Amino acid sequence: MRYLLAISLVVMPLVADACWHPWTLYNSTSLFRLDNNKSESKNIRETNCRQWQSLTHRDIPLDDIEEVVYTMPVAEYEAFYAMAVYYEDNAFAQWIKRNDPEIMDFLLLAKRNEQMRFQYSSKWYYPTMKVGGPVSLEEIVDMSLGNASVRLRDRYLLQAVRALTTLKRYDECLKLWNEEISLLPEDNFMRRLCYEYIAGAYYHTGDVERAMLMFASYGDTGSMYYIAKQQDMDLTTVDIIRYSYLSGAPLSSFNGDIRKMIVSAETFPAVDMIGDKPVVTDDLVAIRDLAIEAGANLNCADRAQWLYIAAYIYTQQGNYTQAKAMLSKAVQAPASDYMKESIEVLNIYLDALTSVYNSAYEERLYKQIKWLDMMAGRDLK
């Protein structure tokens, strides 16, 4: 569907009369799109399931892992845990029941932990106690830290941090971080998941600066907004995005903030007439300049996306020459297939806006629309 819209946007500028602006329906759709459209929670879930797969067996479907780890309610897992033999067809459940009591025990603790954390403030909550296992957050902490499993140690540390955070025992969170968690490899997934809890612990113990730095490097702009508001900091959205970029956070962790700003410029209430241009604010210009800066950094892993952002905002401003210059650099930078398609769609659109309609352009346009039609056919399958 998005390519059908792109085809329409390509053709519209070609039918404009001399007395009309190009037919650019900014408030109807947006061509803007970046990598990683999944939410952060979905990315975490998928990565975690893949890690469970590596700890068990590579042939186990990720959907089966997700069902047991994320979907199965505590009561159902407790019943599964108590079974002598499992007769259902979930491959992950079959594997851990037959081969891995360590994982069975860990998942019981983790599910109890999440349930107790969620219901901790309710005076009506009582643990089920259907099978053996922890029945309080304090016991979660003790069992997590006392468990002897080496291969699941990082996972138990995360459970301890979560329970300690809910109990507001922030000093103990920081002690765990300094003495053990921070010593894990930087690419350790559980270390990464501990990060936001540790940042919160720093905030609650008064180290606001370190908390902001940790949230920024994680790309947690929501927590940064919260702290800025609580501390009466004079920080704009652009400041927080820049801070996150300079702290090394990947663009994927805060590209939703940028997309919201760009699309808002196209759907502003005043943009409701054919030919009206987006309302490019000073903040959006600042994002454009940051994108140019990031795109010029050869060590930046997201160069193609940053250059695309700069090109897109230049297009919104009507500065097609600079837009094409940015896009030509984006084409040369490493990019996913998804981003290559995004870049090509914007390139086609800019070509339609800036070209003289003659036989040479008509031949080029035919190839472009043929490619868009192929993409549309693929999307509709």
Short mmCIF file of C-alpha atoms in Angstrom, two decimals:
data_model
loop_
_atom_site.label_atom_id
_atom_site.label_comp_id
_atom_site.label_asym_id
_atom_site.label_seq_id
_atom_site.Cartn_x
_atom_site.Cartn_y
_atom_site.Cartn_z
CA MET A 1 0.00 0.00 0.00
CA ARG A 2 2.77 2.47 0.84
CA TYR A 3 4.18 2.08 -2.70
CA LEU A 4 0.77 2.73 -4.26
CA LEU A 5 0.78 5.99 -2.34
CA ALA A 6 4.29 6.68 -3.56
CA ILE A 7 3.22 6.12 -7.18
CA SER A 8 0.42 8.66 -6.69
CA LEU A 9 2.81 11.20 -5.22
CA VAL A 10 5.22 10.76 -8.12
CA VAL A 11 2.53 11.30 -10.74
CA MET A 12 0.77 14.23 -9.01
CA PRO A 13 3.49 16.86 -9.66
CA LEU A 14 3.34 16.05 -13.36
CA VAL A 15 -0.31 17.01 -13.76
CA ALA A 16 -0.03 20.47 -12.21
CA ASP A 17 -1.00 23.39 -14.40
CA ALA A 18 1.13 26.53 -14.58
CA CYS A 19 -1.21 28.35 -12.20
CA TRP A 20 -1.19 25.62 -9.57
CA HIS A 21 1.31 24.38 -7.05
CA PRO A 22 2.30 20.70 -7.29
CA TRP A 23 -0.30 18.35 -5.87
CA THR A 24 1.51 17.30 -2.72
CA LEU A 25 -1.04 16.06 -0.22
CA TYR A 26 1.14 16.27 2.87
CA ASN A 27 -1.77 15.82 5.26
CA SER A 28 -2.91 12.61 3.53
CA THR A 29 0.17 10.46 3.85
CA SER A 30 3.87 10.50 4.60
CA LEU A 31 6.73 8.96 2.67
CA PHE A 32 8.95 9.12 5.74
CA ARG A 33 10.09 5.78 7.11
CA LEU A 34 13.15 4.50 8.94
CA ASP A 35 14.52 1.14 9.95
CA ASN A 36 13.24 -0.69 12.99
CA ASN A 37 9.51 -0.02 12.88
CA LYS A 38 9.05 -2.54 15.69
CA SER A 39 8.53 -1.19 19.14
CA GLU A 40 11.39 -1.52 21.61
CA SER A 41 9.39 -4.08 23.59
CA LYS A 42 8.95 -6.26 20.49
CA ASN A 43 12.67 -6.06 19.74
CA ILE A 44 13.50 -7.09 23.30
CA ARG A 45 11.05 -9.97 23.14
CA GLU A 46 12.45 -11.28 19.86
CA THR A 47 16.06 -11.02 21.03
CA ASN A 48 15.25 -12.74 24.30
CA CYS A 49 13.47 -15.59 22.52
CA ARG A 50 16.48 -16.07 20.26
CA GLN A 51 18.72 -16.25 23.30
CA TRP A 52 16.49 -18.90 24.87
CA GLN A 53 16.70 -20.78 21.58
CA SER A 54 20.52 -20.69 21.76
CA LEU A 55 20.37 -22.03 25.33
CA THR A 56 18.16 -24.94 24.32
CA HIS A 57 17.95 -26.08 20.70
CA ARG A 58 18.18 -24.15 17.43
CA ASP A 59 15.24 -26.06 15.88
CA ILE A 60 12.76 -24.91 18.52
CA PRO A 61 10.37 -22.36 16.92
CA LEU A 62 10.56 -18.86 18.36
CA ASP A 63 6.77 -18.78 18.59
CA ASP A 64 6.87 -21.76 20.97
CA ILE A 65 9.46 -20.01 23.12
CA GLU A 66 7.41 -16.81 23.17
CA GLU A 67 4.31 -18.73 24.21
CA VAL A 68 6.00 -20.22 27.28
CA VAL A 69 8.18 -17.26 28.28
CA TYR A 70 5.78 -14.39 27.60
CA THR A 71 2.23 -15.58 26.94
CA MET A 72 1.71 -18.42 29.42
CA PRO A 73 0.09 -17.09 32.65
CA VAL A 74 1.70 -17.84 35.99
CA ALA A 75 -1.04 -20.28 37.05
CA GLU A 76 -0.73 -22.22 33.80
CA TYR A 77 3.05 -22.34 34.11
CA GLU A 78 2.72 -23.56 37.69
CA ALA A 79 0.50 -26.38 36.47
CA PHE A 80 3.00 -27.20 33.73
CA TYR A 81 5.83 -27.10 36.27
CA ALA A 82 4.01 -29.60 38.50
CA MET A 83 3.36 -32.11 35.68
CA ALA A 84 5.33 -35.34 35.75
CA VAL A 85 5.07 -35.57 31.95
CA TYR A 86 4.14 -32.89 29.39
CA TYR A 87 1.94 -34.16 26.54
CA GLU A 88 1.23 -30.98 24.57
CA ASP A 89 3.01 -29.99 21.34
CA ASN A 90 4.97 -26.88 22.39
CA ALA A 91 8.57 -27.77 21.47
CA PHE A 92 10.16 -25.41 24.01
CA ALA A 93 8.02 -26.73 26.85
CA GLN A 94 8.83 -30.28 25.79
CA TRP A 95 12.55 -29.55 25.74
CA ILE A 96 12.86 -27.88 29.13
CA LYS A 97 10.56 -30.46 30.76
CA ARG A 98 12.71 -33.34 29.54
CA ASN A 99 16.17 -31.77 29.55
CA ASP A 100 16.49 -28.58 31.56
CA PRO A 101 15.19 -28.30 35.13
CA GLU A 102 17.41 -25.20 35.58
CA ILE A 103 15.40 -23.28 33.01
CA MET A 104 12.16 -24.65 34.47
CA ASP A 105 13.12 -23.25 37.89
CA PHE A 106 14.26 -19.94 36.49
CA LEU A 107 11.07 -19.31 34.52
CA LEU A 108 8.97 -20.07 37.59
CA LEU A 109 10.92 -17.48 39.55
CA ALA A 110 10.79 -14.93 36.71
CA LYS A 111 7.04 -15.30 36.22
CA ARG A 112 6.39 -15.06 39.94
CA ASN A 113 8.62 -11.98 40.04
CA GLU A 114 6.69 -10.18 37.31
CA GLN A 115 3.35 -11.05 38.87
CA MET A 116 4.41 -9.91 42.33
CA ARG A 117 5.99 -6.71 41.01
CA PHE A 118 2.82 -5.86 39.11
CA GLN A 119 0.54 -6.54 42.07
CA TYR A 120 2.93 -5.46 44.81
CA SER A 121 0.93 -2.42 45.82
CA SER A 122 -2.39 -4.27 46.02
CA LYS A 123 -3.47 -5.28 49.52
CA TRP A 124 -5.68 -7.96 47.96
CA TYR A 125 -2.78 -9.80 46.35
CA TYR A 126 -1.77 -13.19 47.73
CA PRO A 127 0.73 -15.54 46.01
CA THR A 128 -0.80 -18.74 44.65
CA MET A 129 1.78 -21.09 46.24
CA LYS A 130 0.52 -23.94 44.06
CA VAL A 131 4.03 -25.33 43.67
CA GLY A 132 7.39 -24.72 45.28
CA GLY A 133 9.11 -21.44 44.51
CA PRO A 134 9.44 -17.89 45.78
CA VAL A 135 6.39 -16.30 47.37
CA SER A 136 7.67 -12.78 48.06
CA LEU A 137 9.90 -10.22 46.36
CA GLU A 138 12.38 -10.49 49.22
CA GLU A 139 12.59 -14.22 48.55
CA ILE A 140 13.00 -13.50 44.82
CA VAL A 141 16.07 -11.42 45.64
CA ASP A 142 17.56 -14.07 47.95
CA MET A 143 16.95 -16.93 45.53
CA SER A 144 18.23 -14.98 42.52
CA LEU A 145 21.47 -13.98 44.19
CA GLY A 146 21.95 -17.37 45.81
CA ASN A 147 21.39 -19.46 42.69
CA ALA A 148 24.47 -21.42 41.62
CA SER A 149 23.68 -21.61 37.89
CA VAL A 150 26.58 -20.12 35.91
CA ARG A 151 24.91 -20.02 32.49
CA LEU A 152 21.78 -18.32 33.90
CA ARG A 153 23.62 -16.01 36.30
CA ASP A 154 23.05 -12.89 34.23
CA ARG A 155 19.34 -13.67 34.01
CA TYR A 156 19.08 -14.14 37.76
CA LEU A 157 20.89 -10.83 38.28
CA LEU A 158 18.25 -9.10 36.16
CA GLN A 159 15.48 -10.67 38.25
CA ALA A 160 17.19 -9.50 41.44
CA VAL A 161 17.49 -5.94 40.09
CA ARG A 162 13.83 -5.88 39.08
CA ALA A 163 12.70 -7.08 42.49
CA LEU A 164 15.02 -4.68 44.33
CA THR A 165 13.74 -1.78 42.21
CA THR A 166 10.14 -2.57 43.13
CA LEU A 167 11.18 -2.81 46.79
CA LYS A 168 12.94 0.58 46.37
CA ARG A 169 16.21 -0.89 47.61
CA TYR A 170 18.18 1.28 45.20
CA ASP A 171 21.52 1.16 47.02
CA GLU A 172 21.53 -2.61 46.67
CA CYS A 173 20.80 -2.28 42.95
CA LEU A 174 23.83 -0.05 42.56
CA LYS A 175 25.97 -2.42 44.61
CA LEU A 176 25.02 -5.28 42.28
CA TRP A 177 25.78 -3.10 39.28
CA ASN A 178 29.20 -2.00 40.49
CA GLU A 179 30.31 -5.38 41.79
CA GLU A 180 28.99 -7.73 39.13
CA ILE A 181 26.61 -6.58 36.38
CA SER A 182 28.85 -3.81 35.02
CA LEU A 183 31.63 -6.39 34.66
CA LEU A 184 29.61 -8.41 32.14
CA PRO A 185 30.51 -7.87 28.45
CA GLU A 186 28.99 -4.66 27.09
CA ASP A 187 27.01 -6.60 24.48
CA ASN A 188 25.48 -8.90 27.12
CA PHE A 189 21.72 -8.67 26.63
CA MET A 190 20.83 -9.00 30.33
CA ARG A 191 23.32 -6.25 31.18
CA ARG A 192 21.54 -4.04 28.69
CA LEU A 193 18.14 -4.84 30.22
CA CYS A 194 19.49 -3.93 33.67
CA TYR A 195 20.58 -0.54 32.40
CA GLU A 196 17.30 1.34 32.78
CA TYR A 197 16.78 -0.02 36.31
CA ILE A 198 20.28 1.05 37.30
CA ALA A 199 19.77 4.47 35.75
CA GLY A 200 16.58 4.77 37.78
CA ALA A 201 18.46 3.75 40.92
CA TYR A 202 21.01 6.51 40.32
CA TYR A 203 18.17 9.00 39.91
CA HIS A 204 16.42 7.90 43.10
CA THR A 205 19.65 8.11 45.08
CA GLY A 206 20.26 11.67 43.89
CA ASP A 207 22.82 11.21 41.09
CA VAL A 208 20.71 12.90 38.42
CA GLU A 209 23.60 13.57 36.05
CA ARG A 210 24.64 9.93 35.90
CA ALA A 211 21.03 8.83 35.54
CA MET A 212 20.55 11.17 32.56
CA LEU A 213 23.76 9.91 30.96
CA MET A 214 22.71 6.27 31.33
CA PHE A 215 19.21 6.89 30.01
CA ALA A 216 20.70 8.83 27.09
CA SER A 217 23.13 6.07 26.15
CA TYR A 218 20.22 3.62 26.28
CA GLY A 219 18.09 5.96 24.14
CA ASP A 220 15.35 6.10 26.79
CA THR A 221 14.04 9.55 25.88
CA GLY A 222 10.84 9.02 27.89
CA SER A 223 12.76 8.75 31.16
CA MET A 224 14.88 11.73 30.16
CA TYR A 225 11.75 13.82 29.57
CA TYR A 226 10.46 12.75 32.97
CA ILE A 227 13.66 13.69 34.82
CA ALA A 228 13.93 16.99 32.96
CA LYS A 229 10.40 17.87 34.02
CA GLN A 230 10.91 16.76 37.62
CA GLN A 231 14.18 18.68 37.91
CA ASP A 232 12.91 21.78 36.04
CA MET A 233 15.61 21.35 33.42
CA ASP A 234 15.35 23.57 30.37
CA LEU A 235 15.67 20.75 27.83
CA THR A 236 13.81 20.59 24.52
CA THR A 237 13.05 17.47 22.51
CA VAL A 238 15.95 18.35 20.25
CA ASP A 239 18.30 18.66 23.23
CA ILE A 240 17.32 15.20 24.43
CA ILE A 241 17.71 13.67 20.96
CA ARG A 242 21.14 15.28 20.57
CA TYR A 243 22.15 14.14 24.05
CA SER A 244 21.11 10.58 23.17
CA TYR A 245 23.06 10.65 19.91
CA LEU A 246 26.20 12.03 21.55
CA SER A 247 25.91 9.40 24.30
CA GLY A 248 26.14 6.64 21.69
CA ALA A 249 22.52 5.49 21.64
CA PRO A 250 21.48 3.88 18.33
CA LEU A 251 19.08 5.89 16.19
CA SER A 252 16.56 3.05 16.44
CA SER A 253 16.06 3.78 20.15
CA PHE A 254 14.74 7.30 19.55
CA ASN A 255 13.78 7.46 15.87
CA GLY A 256 10.13 7.50 16.95
CA ASP A 257 10.68 10.97 18.44
CA ILE A 258 12.14 12.20 15.14
CA ARG A 259 9.40 10.60 13.08
CA LYS A 260 6.75 12.25 15.24
CA MET A 261 8.29 15.68 14.62
CA ILE A 262 8.59 15.14 10.86
CA VAL A 263 5.11 13.73 10.36
CA SER A 264 3.61 16.42 12.61
CA ALA A 265 5.01 19.01 10.21
CA GLU A 266 3.10 17.30 7.41
CA THR A 267 -0.18 16.89 9.30
CA PHE A 268 -0.28 20.31 10.94
CA PRO A 269 -3.91 21.60 10.81
CA ALA A 270 -2.92 24.44 8.48
CA VAL A 271 -1.63 21.98 5.89
CA ASP A 272 -5.00 21.18 4.40
CA MET A 273 -4.87 22.73 0.95
CA ILE A 274 -3.36 21.19 -2.16
CA GLY A 275 0.05 22.74 -2.60
CA ASP A 276 0.59 23.80 1.01
CA LYS A 277 4.03 22.95 2.35
CA PRO A 278 4.83 21.37 5.70
CA VAL A 279 5.41 23.70 8.65
CA VAL A 280 9.13 23.28 9.26
CA THR A 281 9.82 24.56 12.77
CA ASP A 282 13.15 25.66 14.23
CA ASP A 283 13.27 22.37 16.11
CA LEU A 284 12.96 20.45 12.86
CA VAL A 285 15.74 22.53 11.33
CA ALA A 286 17.88 21.66 14.37
CA ILE A 287 17.15 17.96 13.76
CA ARG A 288 18.17 18.44 10.13
CA ASP A 289 21.47 19.98 11.20
CA LEU A 290 22.07 17.14 13.68
CA ALA A 291 21.32 14.66 10.89
CA ILE A 292 23.89 16.33 8.64
CA GLU A 293 26.44 16.18 11.46
CA ALA A 294 25.74 12.50 12.15
CA GLY A 295 25.74 11.68 8.45
CA ALA A 296 29.22 13.18 8.09
CA ASN A 297 30.55 10.94 10.88
CA LEU A 298 32.10 7.95 9.14
CA ASN A 299 32.04 6.01 12.42
CA CYS A 300 28.28 6.40 12.79
CA ALA A 301 26.49 3.09 12.20
CA ASP A 302 23.29 4.86 11.13
CA ARG A 303 24.77 7.24 8.53
CA ALA A 304 22.35 6.31 5.75
CA GLN A 305 19.33 6.93 7.98
CA TRP A 306 20.66 10.27 9.27
CA LEU A 307 21.39 11.45 5.71
CA TYR A 308 17.91 10.35 4.67
CA ILE A 309 16.45 12.39 7.55
CA ALA A 310 18.38 15.46 6.40
CA ALA A 311 17.23 14.92 2.81
CA TYR A 312 13.63 14.51 3.87
CA ILE A 313 13.56 17.70 5.92
CA TYR A 314 15.22 19.62 3.08
CA THR A 315 12.43 18.26 0.86
CA GLN A 316 9.84 19.54 3.33
CA GLN A 317 11.52 22.95 3.15
CA GLY A 318 11.41 22.93 -0.63
CA ASN A 319 15.22 22.94 -0.88
CA TYR A 320 15.40 20.15 -3.43
CA THR A 321 19.02 20.76 -4.41
CA GLN A 322 20.27 20.12 -0.89
CA ALA A 323 17.81 17.24 -0.52
CA LYS A 324 19.26 15.51 -3.56
CA ALA A 325 22.80 16.18 -2.34
CA MET A 326 22.04 14.51 1.01
CA LEU A 327 20.29 11.63 -0.71
CA SER A 328 23.23 10.99 -3.02
CA LYS A 329 25.42 10.54 0.07
CA ALA A 330 22.82 8.29 1.69
CA VAL A 331 22.90 6.01 -1.35
CA GLN A 332 26.62 5.46 -0.83
CA ALA A 333 26.37 4.68 2.90
CA PRO A 334 25.75 1.13 4.21
CA ALA A 335 22.02 0.52 4.66
CA SER A 336 19.46 -2.23 5.09
CA ASP A 337 17.24 -3.23 2.15
CA TYR A 338 14.38 -1.45 3.90
CA MET A 339 16.32 1.84 4.03
CA LYS A 340 17.55 1.44 0.46
CA GLU A 341 13.91 1.26 -0.62
CA SER A 342 13.04 4.33 1.48
CA ILE A 343 15.90 6.26 -0.09
CA GLU A 344 14.88 5.21 -3.59
CA VAL A 345 11.24 6.26 -3.05
CA LEU A 346 12.33 9.73 -1.89
CA ASN A 347 14.75 9.93 -4.81
CA ILE A 348 11.94 9.15 -7.26
CA TYR A 349 9.75 11.78 -5.64
CA LEU A 350 12.48 14.42 -5.84
CA ASP A 351 13.11 13.49 -9.46
CA ALA A 352 9.44 14.13 -10.22
CA LEU A 353 9.56 17.52 -8.48
CA THR A 354 12.71 18.77 -10.17
CA SER A 355 12.79 17.24 -13.66
CA VAL A 356 11.70 18.79 -16.90
CA TYR A 357 9.09 16.59 -18.46
CA ASN A 358 10.62 15.37 -21.71
CA SER A 359 11.35 12.07 -23.41
CA ALA A 360 14.44 11.45 -21.28
CA TYR A 361 12.53 11.92 -18.06
CA GLU A 362 9.58 9.92 -19.41
CA GLU A 363 11.87 6.96 -20.02
CA ARG A 364 13.31 7.29 -16.51
CA LEU A 365 9.84 7.68 -15.01
CA TYR A 366 8.66 4.50 -16.72
CA LYS A 367 11.43 2.52 -15.02
CA GLN A 368 10.70 4.16 -11.69
CA ILE A 369 6.97 3.45 -11.79
CA LYS A 370 7.68 -0.11 -12.92
CA TRP A 371 9.88 -0.55 -9.82
CA LEU A 372 7.23 1.01 -7.57
CA ASP A 373 4.60 -1.27 -9.07
CA MET A 374 6.81 -4.29 -8.37
CA MET A 375 7.20 -3.16 -4.75
CA ALA A 376 3.44 -2.62 -4.46
CA GLY A 377 2.80 -6.12 -5.81
CA ARG A 378 5.21 -7.56 -3.27
CA ASP A 379 3.49 -5.73 -0.40
CA LEU A 380 0.03 -6.91 -1.45
CA LYS A 381 1.02 -10.57 -1.44
#
